[in-house]
Amino acid sequence: MSDLFLPVILGTARPGRRSQRIAHAIVDMLERRGITTELIDVADVPLTATGRAAPSLERYRETAAAADGFVIVAPEYNHGYPGELKLLLDSEFAAYSRKPVGIVSVSSGLMGGARMAEQLKAVTTALRMIPVSPAVHVGRAAEALDDRGAFASSSLADVAERMLDELEWYAASLRTARTAA
Amino acid sequence: MSDLFLPVILGTARPGRRSQRIAHAIVDMLERRGITTELIDVADVPLTATGRAAPSLERYRETAAAADGFVIVAPEYNHGYPGELKLLLDSEFAAYSRKPVGIVSVSSGLMGGARMAEQLKAVTTALRMIPVSPAVHVGRAAEALDDRGAFASSSLADVAERMLDELEWYAASLRTARTAA
Amino acid sequence: MSDLFLPVILGTARPGRRSQRIAHAIVDMLERRGITTELIDVADVPLTATGRAAPSLERYRETAAAADGFVIVAPEYNHGYPGELKLLLDSEFAAYSRKPVGIVSVSSGLMGGARMAEQLKAVTTALRMIPVSPAVHVGRAAEALDDRGAFASSSLADVAERMLDELEWYAASLRTARTAA
Amino acid sequence: MSDLFLPVILGTARPGRRSQRIAHAIVDMLERRGITTELIDVADVPLTATGRAAPSLERYRETAAAADGFVIVAPEYNHGYPGELKLLLDSEFAAYSRKPVGIVSVSSGLMGGARMAEQLKAVTTALRMIPVSPAVHVGRAAEALDDRGAFASSSLADVAERMLDELEWYAASLRTARTAA
């Protein structure tokens, strides 16, 4: 059993957000792998401006510092990432360095948020994270999960498992290397 | 004298934001051209989540609907756009269509926010705006303006004028075409 | 009947390229609108380096200069555009200015090349073209066309028509404005 | 002394290319670190189409397979990467996986190719490479090197050293992890 800690960031606070159930599906998959995780809900860290303090930020920073890597689950809005997600990510810097990040993009249409994922890769790279391949693109989000809250499509489930394989490999490899340095 | 209305969006609410003075410099340049403008300050429309109502949104929507085009002045944070700017842009859709947008990116370093400008072009295109070339990249923002609040570098001033030339040309051309349609 | 000239650039020379039939489908749609068009096949302008002369470049430049706008049909290779397409686009500059471009991205998978389309929007904007919305993303390219070579999916056909509507609107509006200037 | 092998890809074959001397400066820096390297010149692998065979490709594939990581030195053309570089990168896939890549972008203007670097990060991530931070952006390329062929600006030299530090750290860490797996 792994002792990695890989929290999942839910990157939208939009009323009716479909990404919430997708984020829970990822949390379930991580737990089935025996990996410690928790859901970081951007709605719990309400920010209106970059660089402003908020009481709940302290907890976010502690969680990010303790993490060995991250999953970000977020929808695509107008080909970009949600503003509330960017406000959260920009509130921290040092805690991200040399840690892998798996991106799960969500959309109601067919594209599955692939453009948002590319923008988020640029941002997470600037934050010194390592975006792993493949990213997971969840299209038709309303129908993506079955009754148990798992991915209904086996091909989507496969991609998500491969993403988590890579995330786990990088998280373990880079933690070893960070500790040795 | 033109009767175009081209508001300037200041896209950061960060304490100590240097983009504010740059935005005023653009407002001055527009007014010297005889163009009606106003500053839309993202700090006046505080939002914590995509898709949530806010009292000041109504006024933003009316201004956007009346506009013949836009200038967005915003800093680059970790290679992306400020979250508060994205929250504002995502709060509207129909009012942007077939209108040009000039992008002024700001950074404290040399790059001048060129990466943020590319991400913003993708977003504004999704919003059906027309990003004009050239974009204006203001590096070393602390030293970019002279005592009168104008661009200290003549080459930067030139680029800004060329951007405004294109913006004005597209704003006038597309308004004529929208009206004829 | 319109007198616009809107050539279609086929942006891959890969053996077995599926984009070729998609490009022909777009040519057919333009002709049914009464618009003059022609297929510019990147395979006919073989280049191995940016900035080198080639006999067939002269004809490309003349066609580009005569065009009122463009459609680019190209596959996504590793989230980017084909090298041969970039070599062709970079061989010209002045002929593109203030002309609209419609992007049709092609892929064998579900995503339909949406990431390539975003990169191509950045490039075409730098070339002073106007990328119109919506872009058209053709996934599962092998099954995208029916026996007559038209889009098999009515929703994809609808998106393509809307793209061509926008392209035509911009091509006509901007030509009028360019001529008046 | 390290036994890493980190080849440098020169990503333009344009006549008069300024990136060539920059690539040699990086080769020198690697050699001074005691790292085995070699210059892969895209001009030596002339390709006109994605997916076509070329005699010199075999050697490129062998070098890529032997590499523990890469540096790519390339100019920005119209906000994107050179077509000849993309043709080369797309000619291989498996040899890149889980290896770091340092990006050195070059431009004649101030921006230093930062937009090209972002597009290249998206492509190299799709190829399963790990783009390291910081990237190096060489603006005003004509004046970037001193008489000895080293970076004239100490701040640019510092960024390049920091990039190589990260590249070396990832190359060593990931090789250990790949071997253990």
XYZ file of C-alpha atoms in Angstrom:
724
model
C 0.000 0.000 0.000
C 1.260 3.372 -1.076
C 1.715 6.203 1.405
C 1.334 8.907 -1.216
C -0.964 11.870 -0.559
C -2.679 13.041 -3.738
C -5.484 15.570 -3.123
C -8.082 16.349 -5.799
C -8.873 19.996 -6.558
C -12.441 20.662 -7.712
C -11.936 23.797 -9.786
C -15.393 25.295 -10.209
C -17.907 26.830 -7.825
C -20.568 27.360 -10.472
C -24.113 26.581 -9.331
C -25.094 23.173 -10.710
C -21.484 22.242 -11.518
C -21.238 18.775 -13.045
C -17.545 18.501 -12.255
C -18.345 17.769 -8.621
C -19.489 14.213 -9.260
C -16.529 13.658 -11.612
C -14.175 14.787 -8.843
C -15.781 12.296 -6.467
C -15.269 9.535 -9.051
C -11.540 10.359 -9.126
C -11.376 10.390 -5.311
C -12.948 6.920 -5.329
C -10.415 5.650 -7.872
C -7.520 6.972 -5.801
C -8.888 5.388 -2.626
C -9.310 2.050 -4.364
C -5.587 2.289 -5.133
C -4.884 2.712 -1.426
C -3.773 6.299 -1.916
C -4.565 8.945 0.674
C -6.552 11.768 -0.856
C -9.021 14.510 -0.048
C -11.252 16.824 -2.011
C -10.201 20.485 -2.110
C -13.346 22.333 -3.149
C -12.662 25.764 -4.639
C -16.050 26.835 -3.284
C -14.600 26.554 0.227
C -11.910 29.136 -0.551
C -13.880 32.078 -1.954
C -11.581 34.747 -3.427
C -12.446 37.849 -5.423
C -8.959 39.067 -6.285
C -5.468 37.711 -6.828
C -3.167 38.231 -3.873
C -5.776 38.914 -1.210
C -5.756 37.005 2.044
C -8.625 34.692 3.008
C -8.990 32.638 6.193
C -9.370 29.346 4.327
C -6.197 29.917 2.324
C -4.007 28.780 5.191
C -5.513 25.339 5.120
C -5.133 25.134 1.316
C -1.467 25.981 1.603
C -0.878 23.337 4.240
C -2.613 20.699 2.159
C -0.657 21.697 -0.946
C 2.617 21.555 0.978
C 1.829 18.063 2.253
C 0.785 16.753 -1.179
C 2.984 14.521 -3.323
C 1.000 15.506 -6.387
C -2.417 16.773 -7.462
C -5.403 16.043 -9.607
C -7.310 19.052 -10.919
C -10.891 18.458 -12.064
C -12.316 21.478 -13.842
C -14.737 22.423 -16.591
C -13.901 24.419 -19.686
C -15.542 27.841 -19.839
C -15.075 29.623 -23.170
C -11.955 27.587 -23.998
C -10.272 28.553 -20.700
C -10.166 27.600 -17.035
C -12.633 28.882 -14.411
C -11.580 32.167 -12.820
C -12.107 30.786 -9.316
C -9.632 27.959 -10.030
C -6.993 30.397 -11.242
C -7.459 32.553 -8.139
C -6.858 29.491 -5.968
C -3.821 28.222 -7.886
C -2.216 31.683 -7.933
C -2.490 31.953 -4.141
C 0.447 29.567 -3.629
C 3.794 28.921 -5.319
C 6.509 27.057 -3.422
C 4.314 24.093 -2.455
C 3.835 22.989 -6.074
C 7.440 22.618 -7.156
C 8.536 19.327 -8.727
C 5.190 17.644 -8.076
C 3.070 15.990 -10.773
C -0.451 17.078 -11.666
C -3.125 15.106 -13.479
C -5.698 17.151 -15.342
C -9.323 16.068 -15.732
C -11.248 18.452 -17.962
C -15.025 18.430 -18.117
C -17.521 19.758 -20.644
C -21.127 19.294 -21.602
C -20.190 18.970 -25.279
C -18.075 16.450 -27.156
C -14.689 18.157 -26.855
C -14.388 17.345 -23.163
C -12.523 20.496 -22.295
C -9.320 19.670 -24.165
C -8.541 23.352 -24.778
C -8.896 24.216 -21.095
C -6.507 21.368 -20.310
C -3.863 22.885 -22.601
C -4.154 26.297 -20.917
C -3.957 24.649 -17.514
C -0.798 22.795 -18.546
C 0.852 26.122 -19.326
C -0.183 27.524 -15.936
C 0.813 24.472 -13.910
C 4.174 24.336 -15.694
C 4.746 27.968 -14.704
C 3.948 26.897 -11.143
C 6.721 24.269 -11.551
C 4.341 21.331 -11.522
C 4.686 18.440 -13.987
C 1.496 17.821 -15.992
C 1.275 14.096 -16.720
C 0.013 12.461 -19.902
C -2.613 11.448 -20.699
C -4.979 14.123 -19.526
C -8.578 12.946 -19.081
C -11.277 14.702 -21.095
C -14.827 14.098 -19.924
C -17.353 15.129 -22.569
C -21.138 14.923 -22.214
C -20.594 15.278 -18.470
C -24.267 14.732 -17.630
C -24.068 11.130 -18.859
C -20.465 10.339 -17.958
C -21.097 8.460 -14.716
C -23.140 5.372 -13.953
C -25.426 4.837 -10.949
C -22.519 4.031 -8.680
C -20.693 7.229 -9.615
C -18.029 5.486 -11.732
C -17.205 6.299 -15.366
C -19.857 4.678 -17.536
C -17.563 4.374 -20.552
C -14.852 1.752 -20.198
C -12.538 3.661 -22.516
C -12.851 6.761 -20.331
C -12.250 4.664 -17.209
C -9.148 3.237 -18.897
C -7.743 6.670 -19.703
C -8.381 7.789 -16.125
C -6.555 4.726 -14.774
C -3.616 5.372 -17.101
C -3.483 8.995 -15.962
C -3.469 7.829 -12.335
C -0.735 5.272 -13.137
C 1.457 8.052 -14.489
C 0.573 10.369 -11.616
C 1.463 7.699 -9.093
C 4.721 6.850 -10.887
C 5.820 10.477 -11.006
C 4.650 11.210 -7.456
C 6.673 8.327 -6.065
C 9.733 8.909 -8.293
C 9.928 12.636 -7.685
C 9.346 12.338 -3.936
C 12.261 9.937 -3.721
C 14.411 12.330 -5.744
C 13.297 15.409 -3.763
C 14.117 13.670 -0.501
C 17.519 12.531 -1.740
C 18.486 15.993 -2.974
C -14.648 62.973 -34.670
C -15.517 59.350 -34.198
C -18.626 58.278 -32.331
C -17.216 54.896 -31.380
C -17.532 53.671 -27.793
C -14.491 51.616 -26.749
C -14.352 50.874 -22.995
C -11.141 49.707 -21.321
C -11.318 46.701 -18.976
C -8.785 46.712 -16.131
C -8.407 43.007 -15.496
C -6.784 42.725 -12.072
C -7.888 43.616 -8.545
C -4.593 42.633 -6.944
C -3.409 45.000 -4.213
C -0.695 47.258 -5.654
C -1.623 46.396 -9.259
C 0.594 48.224 -11.738
C -1.850 47.641 -14.580
C -4.082 50.395 -13.249
C -1.845 53.222 -14.438
C -1.307 51.449 -17.756
C -5.082 51.263 -18.208
C -5.343 55.008 -17.558
C -2.652 55.609 -20.194
C -4.778 53.727 -22.735
C -7.897 55.679 -21.719
C -5.938 58.905 -22.323
C -4.816 57.729 -25.756
C -8.376 56.856 -26.738
C -9.686 60.219 -25.550
C -7.004 62.059 -27.500
C -8.397 60.250 -30.560
C -11.827 61.662 -29.783
C -13.181 58.229 -28.927
C -15.692 57.788 -26.121
C -14.370 55.418 -23.500
C -14.633 54.492 -19.834
C -12.670 52.361 -17.423
C -14.328 49.107 -16.350
C -12.489 48.121 -13.169
C -12.766 44.426 -12.343
C -12.444 45.407 -8.679
C -15.890 47.027 -8.946
C -17.503 43.710 -9.942
C -16.326 41.291 -7.228
C -17.200 37.684 -8.062
C -16.180 34.469 -6.314
C -17.697 31.934 -8.698
C -18.620 31.569 -12.347
C -22.315 31.979 -13.024
C -23.305 33.714 -9.800
C -25.289 36.925 -9.855
C -23.826 40.179 -8.537
C -25.518 43.584 -8.407
C -22.761 45.308 -10.392
C -22.976 42.762 -13.209
C -26.016 44.443 -14.687
C -24.062 47.622 -15.338
C -21.166 45.619 -16.866
C -23.557 43.915 -19.252
C -25.102 47.194 -20.343
C -21.693 48.731 -20.979
C -20.555 45.664 -22.919
C -23.713 45.726 -25.014
C -23.181 49.400 -25.873
C -19.512 48.933 -26.754
C -18.212 48.835 -30.334
C -15.074 47.072 -29.137
C -12.884 46.640 -26.082
C -9.395 47.054 -24.736
C -8.354 44.617 -22.015
C -5.414 45.639 -19.824
C -4.236 42.792 -17.617
C -1.115 41.368 -16.008
C 0.266 37.895 -16.536
C 0.102 35.668 -13.461
C 1.935 32.346 -13.883
C 1.652 32.507 -17.676
C -2.139 32.930 -17.505
C -4.804 35.597 -17.015
C -6.034 36.787 -13.608
C -8.911 34.723 -12.217
C -10.973 37.834 -11.497
C -10.750 38.854 -15.180
C -11.944 35.443 -16.345
C -14.875 35.562 -13.907
C -15.906 38.912 -15.363
C -15.530 37.900 -19.022
C -17.445 34.644 -18.473
C -20.393 36.539 -16.978
C -21.526 37.720 -20.418
C -21.698 36.246 -23.922
C -23.993 37.822 -26.497
C -22.668 41.366 -26.044
C -19.191 40.486 -27.331
C -20.055 39.016 -30.701
C -18.326 40.421 -33.803
C -16.585 43.164 -31.843
C -12.809 43.720 -31.835
C -10.644 43.546 -28.731
C -7.193 44.996 -28.202
C -5.052 43.235 -25.618
C -2.526 45.044 -23.426
C -0.539 42.626 -21.294
C 1.535 43.780 -18.358
C 4.397 42.207 -16.420
C 7.164 43.239 -14.094
C 9.717 41.242 -16.108
C 10.913 41.527 -19.682
C 8.380 39.239 -21.368
C 5.565 41.733 -20.943
C 2.893 39.137 -20.489
C 3.003 37.746 -24.018
C 1.899 34.286 -22.859
C -1.127 35.669 -21.034
C -2.056 37.550 -24.210
C -2.094 34.279 -26.189
C -4.389 32.606 -23.649
C -6.657 35.637 -23.669
C -6.845 35.525 -27.469
C -8.166 31.958 -27.225
C -10.783 33.004 -24.661
C -11.908 36.152 -26.478
C -12.177 34.210 -29.739
C -14.433 31.699 -27.974
C -16.495 34.694 -26.846
C -16.744 35.629 -30.573
C -14.595 38.732 -30.239
C -11.877 39.570 -32.761
C -8.449 40.020 -31.156
C -6.554 42.637 -33.188
C -2.847 42.630 -34.001
C -0.520 43.861 -32.694
C -1.108 43.147 -29.045
C 0.756 45.479 -26.675
C 3.181 43.903 -24.200
C 4.266 46.159 -21.352
C 7.329 44.747 -19.595
C 9.073 46.322 -16.591
C 5.721 47.848 -15.705
C 7.113 49.912 -12.835
C 9.138 52.041 -15.260
C 6.833 51.940 -18.282
C 5.185 55.347 -17.809
C 6.643 58.844 -17.591
C 5.600 61.580 -15.163
C 2.585 62.456 -17.252
C 1.351 58.875 -17.280
C 2.230 58.275 -20.940
C 4.413 55.445 -22.257
C 8.041 56.398 -21.640
C 9.326 54.299 -24.533
C 8.503 55.671 -27.963
C 8.528 52.181 -29.482
C 5.951 51.021 -26.936
C 3.863 54.135 -27.602
C 4.066 53.339 -31.321
C 2.871 49.778 -30.849
C -0.011 51.018 -28.696
C -1.034 53.523 -31.371
C -0.909 50.838 -34.051
C -3.040 48.572 -31.885
C -5.561 51.383 -31.442
C -5.494 52.069 -35.203
C -6.455 48.463 -35.870
C -9.033 48.479 -33.080
C -10.633 51.612 -34.459
C -10.608 50.257 -38.016
C -12.257 46.994 -36.995
C -14.705 48.693 -34.629
C -15.920 51.020 -37.358
C -15.908 48.396 -40.135
C -17.706 45.728 -38.133
C -20.289 48.147 -36.722
C -21.180 49.178 -40.243
C -21.457 45.538 -41.280
C -23.455 44.528 -38.170
C -25.906 47.353 -38.772
C -26.307 46.475 -42.464
C -26.951 42.790 -41.724
C -24.391 35.072 -56.140
C -21.329 36.081 -54.247
C -18.086 37.000 -55.996
C -15.906 36.114 -53.005
C -12.802 33.975 -53.507
C -12.207 31.657 -50.532
C -9.533 29.002 -51.175
C -9.223 25.929 -48.961
C -5.750 24.979 -47.668
C -5.208 21.248 -47.108
C -2.552 21.311 -44.408
C -1.052 17.820 -44.378
C 0.979 15.794 -46.867
C 1.074 12.680 -44.713
C 0.636 9.429 -46.638
C -2.945 8.222 -46.172
C -4.119 11.609 -44.882
C -7.814 11.583 -44.040
C -8.049 15.371 -44.125
C -8.045 15.301 -47.927
C -11.624 14.082 -48.223
C -12.702 16.522 -45.507
C -11.122 19.361 -47.491
C -13.074 18.275 -50.581
C -16.283 18.287 -48.515
C -15.616 21.922 -47.572
C -14.856 22.833 -51.204
C -18.224 21.308 -52.170
C -20.033 23.310 -49.484
C -18.421 26.552 -50.663
C -19.327 25.838 -54.295
C -22.917 25.108 -53.350
C -22.951 28.621 -51.852
C -21.833 30.017 -55.207
C -18.460 31.003 -53.820
C -15.333 30.694 -55.948
C -12.797 28.434 -54.304
C -9.870 26.134 -55.022
C -7.910 23.548 -53.114
C -4.379 24.544 -52.104
C -2.669 21.229 -51.341
C 0.394 21.589 -49.125
C 1.804 18.514 -50.871
C 2.159 20.622 -54.020
C 4.469 23.088 -52.253
C 7.150 20.859 -50.697
C 9.399 22.805 -48.313
C 12.090 21.534 -45.946
C 13.021 24.803 -44.249
C 11.474 28.118 -43.315
C 12.487 30.940 -45.612
C 13.745 28.895 -48.547
C 12.493 29.553 -52.058
C 10.504 26.949 -53.966
C 9.097 27.248 -57.492
C 5.535 26.525 -56.424
C 5.615 29.246 -53.761
C 4.984 31.958 -56.310
C 1.623 30.479 -57.215
C 0.694 30.121 -53.523
C 1.476 33.768 -52.924
C -0.638 34.894 -55.858
C -3.567 32.806 -54.714
C -3.236 34.103 -51.153
C -3.098 37.688 -52.393
C -6.266 37.196 -54.452
C -8.169 35.518 -51.616
C -10.854 37.281 -49.571
C -10.408 34.735 -46.786
C -9.293 31.164 -46.184
C -10.340 27.817 -44.832
C -7.565 25.669 -43.354
C -8.264 21.932 -43.054
C -5.605 20.158 -41.037
C -5.123 17.240 -38.668
C -3.789 17.457 -35.137
C -0.407 15.786 -34.635
C 0.679 15.593 -30.993
C -1.574 18.503 -30.001
C -0.021 20.783 -32.658
C -0.263 21.617 -36.363
C 1.576 19.691 -39.107
C 5.081 21.003 -39.808
C 4.409 21.178 -43.532
C 1.415 23.481 -42.922
C 3.503 25.827 -40.771
C 6.228 25.957 -43.434
C 3.619 26.989 -45.993
C 1.912 29.606 -43.808
C 5.247 31.157 -42.773
C 6.239 31.623 -46.431
C 3.926 34.613 -46.807
C 2.859 37.572 -44.680
C 1.319 40.615 -46.342
C -1.331 38.664 -48.266
C -3.120 37.505 -45.100
C -3.785 40.830 -43.438
C -7.348 41.641 -42.359
C -8.767 38.508 -43.948
C -10.854 35.913 -42.101
C -9.862 32.281 -41.714
C -12.064 29.315 -40.859
C -10.333 26.407 -39.160
C -11.359 22.783 -39.688
C -9.390 20.427 -37.466
C -9.327 16.700 -38.030
C -8.433 13.748 -35.825
C -8.968 10.028 -35.689
C -10.017 10.233 -32.022
C -12.910 11.966 -30.298
C -11.276 15.344 -29.605
C -11.387 16.358 -33.256
C -8.178 18.327 -33.119
C -9.439 21.106 -30.871
C -5.972 21.723 -29.417
C -4.419 22.092 -32.845
C -7.122 24.603 -33.710
C -6.157 26.745 -30.703
C -2.482 26.770 -31.713
C -3.458 27.634 -35.267
C -5.581 30.543 -34.029
C -2.491 31.978 -32.314
C -0.440 31.624 -35.507
C -3.077 33.016 -37.849
C -3.652 35.961 -35.514
C 0.092 36.686 -35.647
C -0.257 36.611 -39.439
C -3.005 39.273 -39.022
C -5.807 36.969 -40.088
C -9.116 36.835 -38.217
C -10.027 33.323 -37.029
C -13.802 33.002 -37.098
C -15.976 31.167 -34.599
C -17.061 28.423 -34.524
C -14.125 26.315 -35.579
C -15.096 22.883 -36.934
C -13.673 19.831 -35.166
C -13.942 16.585 -37.100
C -13.348 13.583 -34.840
C -13.361 9.938 -35.955
C -12.301 11.173 -39.380
C -12.563 7.746 -40.994
C -16.338 7.734 -40.488
C -17.051 11.441 -40.797
C -18.246 11.475 -44.409
C -21.074 9.638 -46.142
C -20.933 7.974 -49.567
C -21.406 11.284 -51.332
C -18.497 12.863 -49.460
C -20.703 15.083 -47.275
C -20.627 15.195 -43.465
C -22.540 12.169 -42.191
C -23.491 13.854 -38.917
C -26.082 16.589 -39.247
C -24.723 18.407 -36.196
C -21.242 18.499 -37.751
C -22.727 19.704 -41.043
C -24.551 22.431 -39.105
C -21.383 23.622 -37.400
C -19.573 23.696 -40.735
C -22.374 25.776 -42.274
C -22.296 28.195 -39.355
C -18.528 28.510 -39.722
C -18.955 29.255 -43.425
C -21.702 31.789 -42.625
C -19.299 33.661 -40.371
C -16.446 33.338 -42.847
C -18.604 34.715 -45.623
C -19.883 37.559 -43.448
C -16.377 38.598 -42.412
C -14.934 38.116 -45.902
C -17.563 40.405 -47.411
C -17.518 42.976 -44.580
C -13.741 43.257 -44.397
C -13.314 43.415 -48.172
C -15.702 46.340 -48.278
C -13.795 48.033 -45.468
C -10.357 47.298 -46.971
C -11.467 48.763 -50.286
C -12.916 51.871 -48.671
C -9.769 52.536 -46.622
C 31.167 13.539 -13.387
C 27.721 12.806 -14.707
C 27.143 10.113 -17.315
C 23.956 11.692 -18.620
C 23.450 12.097 -22.364
C 21.545 15.282 -23.184
C 21.537 16.158 -26.893
C 20.606 19.647 -28.132
C 18.112 19.951 -30.993
C 18.598 22.986 -33.238
C 15.082 23.511 -34.508
C 15.424 25.771 -37.534
C 17.004 25.359 -40.964
C 16.258 28.917 -42.061
C 19.075 30.590 -44.006
C 20.910 32.948 -41.657
C 19.399 31.348 -38.558
C 20.648 33.021 -35.373
C 19.601 30.085 -33.217
C 22.646 28.125 -34.395
C 25.110 30.088 -32.281
C 22.721 29.967 -29.319
C 22.559 26.181 -29.654
C 26.366 26.028 -29.605
C 26.387 28.149 -26.434
C 24.104 25.592 -24.757
C 26.290 22.705 -25.962
C 29.293 24.479 -24.376
C 27.427 24.927 -21.083
C 26.498 21.245 -20.991
C 30.075 20.173 -21.737
C 31.398 22.402 -19.003
C 29.087 20.456 -16.660
C 30.734 17.234 -17.815
C 27.563 16.108 -19.563
C 27.758 14.182 -22.825
C 25.879 16.013 -25.545
C 25.698 16.477 -29.295
C 24.003 18.884 -31.649
C 21.078 17.490 -33.637
C 20.674 19.919 -36.531
C 17.210 19.839 -38.106
C 18.881 20.852 -41.378
C 20.516 17.411 -41.474
C 17.118 15.673 -41.462
C 15.229 17.365 -44.312
C 11.560 16.370 -44.367
C 8.710 17.731 -46.486
C 5.823 15.798 -44.975
C 4.788 14.193 -41.710
C 5.164 10.435 -41.693
C 7.504 10.051 -44.667
C 10.743 8.073 -44.359
C 14.140 9.745 -44.733
C 17.552 8.112 -44.499
C 18.780 10.406 -41.738
C 15.742 9.658 -39.566
C 17.200 6.378 -38.395
C 20.120 8.149 -36.772
C 17.786 10.700 -35.130
C 15.719 7.908 -33.630
C 18.777 6.160 -32.230
C 20.051 9.364 -30.669
C 16.641 10.131 -29.185
C 16.376 6.614 -27.763
C 19.801 6.942 -26.125
C 19.078 10.381 -24.656
C 18.249 10.962 -20.985
C 16.655 14.291 -21.861
C 16.744 17.042 -24.470
C 17.295 20.719 -25.021
C 15.398 22.289 -27.910
C 16.730 25.601 -29.250
C 14.336 27.191 -31.710
C 13.152 30.573 -32.924
C 9.602 31.859 -32.837
C 8.022 32.325 -36.251
C 4.631 34.060 -36.142
C 4.045 33.033 -32.507
C 4.642 29.333 -33.306
C 7.427 26.797 -33.781
C 9.286 26.250 -37.075
C 7.613 23.718 -39.364
C 10.864 21.802 -39.849
C 11.152 21.301 -36.069
C 7.622 19.929 -35.850
C 8.287 17.533 -38.730
C 11.332 16.208 -36.874
C 9.620 15.881 -33.485
C 6.587 14.142 -35.013
C 8.835 11.511 -36.641
C 9.347 9.717 -33.315
C 7.229 8.888 -30.274
C 8.358 6.114 -27.926
C 11.880 7.474 -27.420
C 10.651 10.634 -25.686
C 8.587 9.135 -22.896
C 9.305 10.237 -19.317
C 12.326 12.310 -20.317
C 12.762 15.996 -19.495
C 13.117 18.747 -22.101
C 14.542 22.230 -21.668
C 13.238 24.844 -24.077
C 15.371 27.733 -25.347
C 13.351 30.102 -27.486
C 14.981 32.702 -29.696
C 13.737 35.897 -31.305
C 15.098 39.051 -32.816
C 12.672 41.184 -30.788
C 12.215 41.682 -27.063
C 9.741 38.873 -26.369
C 12.376 36.176 -26.830
C 9.986 33.651 -28.285
C 7.940 33.089 -25.132
C 4.809 32.258 -27.118
C 6.612 29.633 -29.195
C 7.865 28.090 -25.961
C 4.282 27.700 -24.704
C 3.195 25.959 -27.906
C 6.233 23.699 -27.729
C 5.383 22.779 -24.138
C 1.978 21.558 -25.314
C 3.570 19.479 -28.081
C 6.348 17.993 -25.940
C 3.817 17.116 -23.231
C 1.773 15.264 -25.857
C 4.986 13.430 -26.750
C 5.195 12.452 -23.037
C 8.229 14.600 -22.348
C 8.486 16.765 -19.221
C 9.138 20.450 -20.024
C 11.252 21.892 -17.211
C 10.965 25.369 -15.718
C 12.357 27.893 -16.288
C 12.381 28.043 -20.057
C 15.067 30.322 -21.508
C 13.929 33.193 -23.727
C 16.653 34.791 -25.821
C 15.513 38.148 -27.208
C 17.596 40.420 -29.451
C 19.381 37.283 -30.649
C 21.901 39.193 -32.741
C 23.439 40.701 -29.615
C 22.852 37.861 -27.161
C 26.329 36.313 -27.265
C 29.758 37.751 -26.530
C 32.942 37.188 -28.532
C 33.508 33.808 -26.941
C 30.018 32.611 -27.835
C 28.681 32.760 -24.264
C 25.574 34.680 -23.129
C 26.542 38.343 -22.831
C 23.878 39.072 -20.206
C 24.586 37.590 -16.801
C 20.884 37.340 -16.013
C 20.304 35.315 -19.182
C 23.292 33.105 -18.344
C 21.792 32.585 -14.870
C 18.417 31.526 -16.249
C 20.132 29.113 -18.638
C 22.116 27.579 -15.768
C 18.958 27.217 -13.695
C 17.214 25.540 -16.623
C 20.145 23.130 -16.990
C 20.094 22.457 -13.220
C 16.464 21.413 -13.474
C 17.069 19.432 -16.644
C 19.945 17.567 -15.031
C 17.937 16.917 -11.853
C 14.981 15.518 -13.788
C 17.177 13.560 -16.215
C 18.977 11.819 -13.362
C 15.865 11.300 -11.197
C 13.685 9.958 -13.990
C 16.403 7.677 -15.375
C 16.760 6.112 -11.943
C 13.003 5.662 -11.725
C 12.667 4.319 -15.290
C 15.394 1.772 -14.627
C 13.835 0.683 -11.333
C 10.412 0.196 -12.865
